[in-house]
């Protein structure tokens, strides 16, 4: 987890912010300054982000639990840059980070589960 957390901070630090407001689609917002030029808009961060190692580990825990992992993955794919409004599927290469994490964590969790079952079977 720690290695993927550090890598996640390097890849995604500060990239999960977005503009939230009543009429975002018609305003053609591209960055933070344009977002905050309309006083009804807010520049906010996603609940699960990679801004520091603690937040990254929490996001990776949610990814490993397979509950809500798709949203985090899509936020990572949509991220454009620091203080930039996300664009849908902007960088699809970031998908490798999420898929490799899910495969490795799934393999190790399954391996540990089988190990516990075999150990308990040998005790009987």
PDB file of C-alpha atoms in Angstrom:
ATOM      1  CA  UNK A   1       0.000   0.000   0.000  1.00  0.00           C
ATOM      2  CA  UNK A   2       2.738   2.477   0.929  1.00  0.00           C
ATOM      3  CA  UNK A   3       4.535   2.170  -2.409  1.00  0.00           C
ATOM      4  CA  UNK A   4       1.319   2.733  -4.352  1.00  0.00           C
ATOM      5  CA  UNK A   5       0.429   5.565  -1.955  1.00  0.00           C
ATOM      6  CA  UNK A   6       3.699   7.376  -2.631  1.00  0.00           C
ATOM      7  CA  UNK A   7       3.330   6.799  -6.357  1.00  0.00           C
ATOM      8  CA  UNK A   8      -0.264   8.077  -6.195  1.00  0.00           C
ATOM      9  CA  UNK A   9       0.844  11.272  -4.439  1.00  0.00           C
ATOM     10  CA  UNK A  10       3.474  11.827  -7.142  1.00  0.00           C
ATOM     11  CA  UNK A  11       0.977  11.241  -9.948  1.00  0.00           C
ATOM     12  CA  UNK A  12      -2.172  12.908  -8.607  1.00  0.00           C
ATOM     13  CA  UNK A  13      -1.250  15.508  -5.956  1.00  0.00           C
ATOM     14  CA  UNK A  14      -3.528  18.513  -6.331  1.00  0.00           C
ATOM     15  CA  UNK A  15      -5.286  17.150  -9.422  1.00  0.00           C
ATOM     16  CA  UNK A  16      -8.646  16.077  -7.957  1.00  0.00           C
ATOM     17  CA  UNK A  17     -10.075  19.598  -7.521  1.00  0.00           C
ATOM     18  CA  UNK A  18     -13.057  20.655  -9.617  1.00  0.00           C
ATOM     19  CA  UNK A  19     -15.475  23.529 -10.036  1.00  0.00           C
ATOM     20  CA  UNK A  20     -18.939  23.096  -8.546  1.00  0.00           C
ATOM     21  CA  UNK A  21     -21.813  25.439  -9.225  1.00  0.00           C
ATOM     22  CA  UNK A  22     -25.314  25.730 -10.626  1.00  0.00           C
ATOM     23  CA  UNK A  23     -24.440  26.309 -14.305  1.00  0.00           C
ATOM     24  CA  UNK A  24     -20.952  24.851 -14.910  1.00  0.00           C
ATOM     25  CA  UNK A  25     -21.685  23.272 -18.300  1.00  0.00           C
ATOM     26  CA  UNK A  26     -22.704  26.567 -19.920  1.00  0.00           C
ATOM     27  CA  UNK A  27     -19.843  28.625 -18.407  1.00  0.00           C
ATOM     28  CA  UNK A  28     -17.046  26.709 -20.195  1.00  0.00           C
ATOM     29  CA  UNK A  29     -14.816  26.642 -17.092  1.00  0.00           C
ATOM     30  CA  UNK A  30     -11.212  25.554 -17.711  1.00  0.00           C
ATOM     31  CA  UNK A  31      -9.375  26.551 -14.511  1.00  0.00           C
ATOM     32  CA  UNK A  32      -9.705  27.768 -10.926  1.00  0.00           C
ATOM     33  CA  UNK A  33      -9.596  31.471 -11.752  1.00  0.00           C
ATOM     34  CA  UNK A  34     -12.484  31.199 -14.216  1.00  0.00           C
ATOM     35  CA  UNK A  35     -14.418  29.117 -11.701  1.00  0.00           C
ATOM     36  CA  UNK A  36     -14.049  31.605  -8.865  1.00  0.00           C
ATOM     37  CA  UNK A  37     -14.811  34.595 -11.124  1.00  0.00           C
ATOM     38  CA  UNK A  38     -18.465  33.570 -10.779  1.00  0.00           C
ATOM     39  CA  UNK A  39     -19.426  34.040  -7.157  1.00  0.00           C
ATOM     40  CA  UNK A  40     -21.937  31.176  -7.131  1.00  0.00           C
ATOM     41  CA  UNK A  41     -19.209  28.627  -8.018  1.00  0.00           C
ATOM     42  CA  UNK A  42     -16.913  26.805  -5.593  1.00  0.00           C
ATOM     43  CA  UNK A  43     -13.516  25.169  -6.216  1.00  0.00           C
ATOM     44  CA  UNK A  44     -13.603  21.976  -4.150  1.00  0.00           C
ATOM     45  CA  UNK A  45     -11.621  18.765  -3.768  1.00  0.00           C
ATOM     46  CA  UNK A  46     -12.903  15.218  -4.176  1.00  0.00           C
ATOM     47  CA  UNK A  47     -13.606  13.252  -0.988  1.00  0.00           C
ATOM     48  CA  UNK A  48     -10.944  10.676  -1.852  1.00  0.00           C
ATOM     49  CA  UNK A  49      -7.779  12.232  -3.242  1.00  0.00           C
ATOM     50  CA  UNK A  50      -4.004  11.814  -3.315  1.00  0.00           C
ATOM     51  CA  UNK A  51      -2.904  15.195  -1.903  1.00  0.00           C
ATOM     52  CA  UNK A  52      -0.876  13.618   0.912  1.00  0.00           C
ATOM     53  CA  UNK A  53       0.123  10.114   1.964  1.00  0.00           C
ATOM     54  CA  UNK A  54      -2.709   9.774   4.489  1.00  0.00           C
ATOM     55  CA  UNK A  55      -5.368  10.686   1.930  1.00  0.00           C
ATOM     56  CA  UNK A  56      -3.666   8.441  -0.639  1.00  0.00           C
ATOM     57  CA  UNK A  57      -3.736   5.455   1.713  1.00  0.00           C
ATOM     58  CA  UNK A  58      -7.404   6.104   2.483  1.00  0.00           C
ATOM     59  CA  UNK A  59      -8.177   6.272  -1.241  1.00  0.00           C
ATOM     60  CA  UNK A  60      -6.238   3.056  -1.837  1.00  0.00           C
ATOM     61  CA  UNK A  61      -8.150   1.352   0.974  1.00  0.00           C
ATOM     62  CA  UNK A  62     -11.414   2.302  -0.743  1.00  0.00           C
ATOM     63  CA  UNK A  63      -9.979   1.015  -4.027  1.00  0.00           C
ATOM     64  CA  UNK A  64      -8.995  -2.288  -2.428  1.00  0.00           C
ATOM     65  CA  UNK A  65     -12.422  -2.741  -0.843  1.00  0.00           C
ATOM     66  CA  UNK A  66     -13.926  -2.610  -4.370  1.00  0.00           C
ATOM     67  CA  UNK A  67     -16.606  -0.211  -3.090  1.00  0.00           C
ATOM     68  CA  UNK A  68     -16.574   3.082  -4.983  1.00  0.00           C
ATOM     69  CA  UNK A  69     -13.291   2.348  -6.741  1.00  0.00           C
ATOM     70  CA  UNK A  70     -14.710   3.263 -10.156  1.00  0.00           C
ATOM     71  CA  UNK A  71     -15.348   6.871  -9.109  1.00  0.00           C
ATOM     72  CA  UNK A  72     -11.799   7.312  -7.821  1.00  0.00           C
ATOM     73  CA  UNK A  73     -10.398   5.786 -10.998  1.00  0.00           C
ATOM     74  CA  UNK A  74     -12.488   8.086 -13.205  1.00  0.00           C
ATOM     75  CA  UNK A  75     -11.381  11.143 -11.198  1.00  0.00           C
ATOM     76  CA  UNK A  76      -7.784  10.094 -11.825  1.00  0.00           C
ATOM     77  CA  UNK A  77      -8.400   9.639 -15.550  1.00  0.00           C
ATOM     78  CA  UNK A  78     -10.188  12.996 -15.840  1.00  0.00           C
ATOM     79  CA  UNK A  79      -7.522  15.037 -14.001  1.00  0.00           C
ATOM     80  CA  UNK A  80      -5.861  17.628 -16.253  1.00  0.00           C
ATOM     81  CA  UNK A  81      -3.485  19.569 -14.018  1.00  0.00           C
ATOM     82  CA  UNK A  82      -3.194  21.630 -10.866  1.00  0.00           C
ATOM     83  CA  UNK A  83      -5.954  24.264 -10.747  1.00  0.00           C
ATOM     84  CA  UNK A  84      -7.463  22.942 -14.011  1.00  0.00           C
ATOM     85  CA  UNK A  85     -11.025  21.783 -14.528  1.00  0.00           C
ATOM     86  CA  UNK A  86     -11.190  18.003 -15.226  1.00  0.00           C
ATOM     87  CA  UNK A  87     -11.910  16.730 -18.749  1.00  0.00           C
ATOM     88  CA  UNK A  88     -13.478  13.359 -19.366  1.00  0.00           C
ATOM     89  CA  UNK A  89     -10.880  10.616 -20.052  1.00  0.00           C
ATOM     90  CA  UNK A  90      -8.059  13.165 -20.373  1.00  0.00           C
ATOM     91  CA  UNK A  91      -5.195  10.773 -19.603  1.00  0.00           C
ATOM     92  CA  UNK A  92      -6.125   7.132 -20.103  1.00  0.00           C
ATOM     93  CA  UNK A  93      -2.574   5.931 -19.337  1.00  0.00           C
ATOM     94  CA  UNK A  94      -3.277   6.552 -15.669  1.00  0.00           C
ATOM     95  CA  UNK A  95      -5.569   3.551 -15.868  1.00  0.00           C
ATOM     96  CA  UNK A  96      -2.446   1.377 -15.556  1.00  0.00           C
ATOM     97  CA  UNK A  97      -1.892   2.667 -12.013  1.00  0.00           C
ATOM     98  CA  UNK A  98      -5.380   1.692 -10.863  1.00  0.00           C
ATOM     99  CA  UNK A  99      -5.563  -1.645 -12.675  1.00  0.00           C
ATOM    100  CA  UNK A 100      -2.115  -2.743 -11.484  1.00  0.00           C
ATOM    101  CA  UNK A 101      -3.038  -1.812  -7.908  1.00  0.00           C
ATOM    102  CA  UNK A 102      -6.296  -3.752  -8.091  1.00  0.00           C
ATOM    103  CA  UNK A 103      -4.626  -6.816  -9.585  1.00  0.00           C
ATOM    104  CA  UNK A 104      -1.774  -6.869  -7.068  1.00  0.00           C
ATOM    105  CA  UNK A 105      -4.014  -6.268  -4.050  1.00  0.00           C
ATOM    106  CA  UNK A 106      -6.543  -8.826  -5.284  1.00  0.00           C
ATOM    107  CA  UNK A 107      -3.796 -11.399  -5.759  1.00  0.00           C
ATOM    108  CA  UNK A 108      -2.259 -10.839  -2.326  1.00  0.00           C
ATOM    109  CA  UNK A 109      -5.594 -10.826  -0.509  1.00  0.00           C
ATOM    110  CA  UNK A 110      -6.609 -14.040  -2.254  1.00  0.00           C
ATOM    111  CA  UNK A 111      -3.195 -15.546  -1.486  1.00  0.00           C
ATOM    112  CA  UNK A 112      -3.520 -14.651   2.215  1.00  0.00           C
ATOM    113  CA  UNK A 113      -7.042 -16.091   2.346  1.00  0.00           C
ATOM    114  CA  UNK A 114      -5.876 -19.380   0.836  1.00  0.00           C
ATOM    115  CA  UNK A 115      -2.935 -19.416   3.254  1.00  0.00           C
ATOM    116  CA  UNK A 116      -5.234 -19.036   6.266  1.00  0.00           C
ATOM    117  CA  UNK A 117      -7.557 -21.781   5.002  1.00  0.00           C
ATOM    118  CA  UNK A 118      -4.661 -24.180   4.390  1.00  0.00           C
ATOM    119  CA  UNK A 119      -3.123 -23.380   7.792  1.00  0.00           C
ATOM    120  CA  UNK A 120      -6.413 -24.054   9.576  1.00  0.00           C
ATOM    121  CA  UNK A 121      -6.879 -27.244   7.554  1.00  0.00           C
ATOM    122  CA  UNK A 122      -3.466 -28.506   8.716  1.00  0.00           C
ATOM    123  CA  UNK A 123      -4.356 -27.789  12.360  1.00  0.00           C
ATOM    124  CA  UNK A 124      -7.412 -30.060  12.224  1.00  0.00           C
TER     125      UNK A 124
END
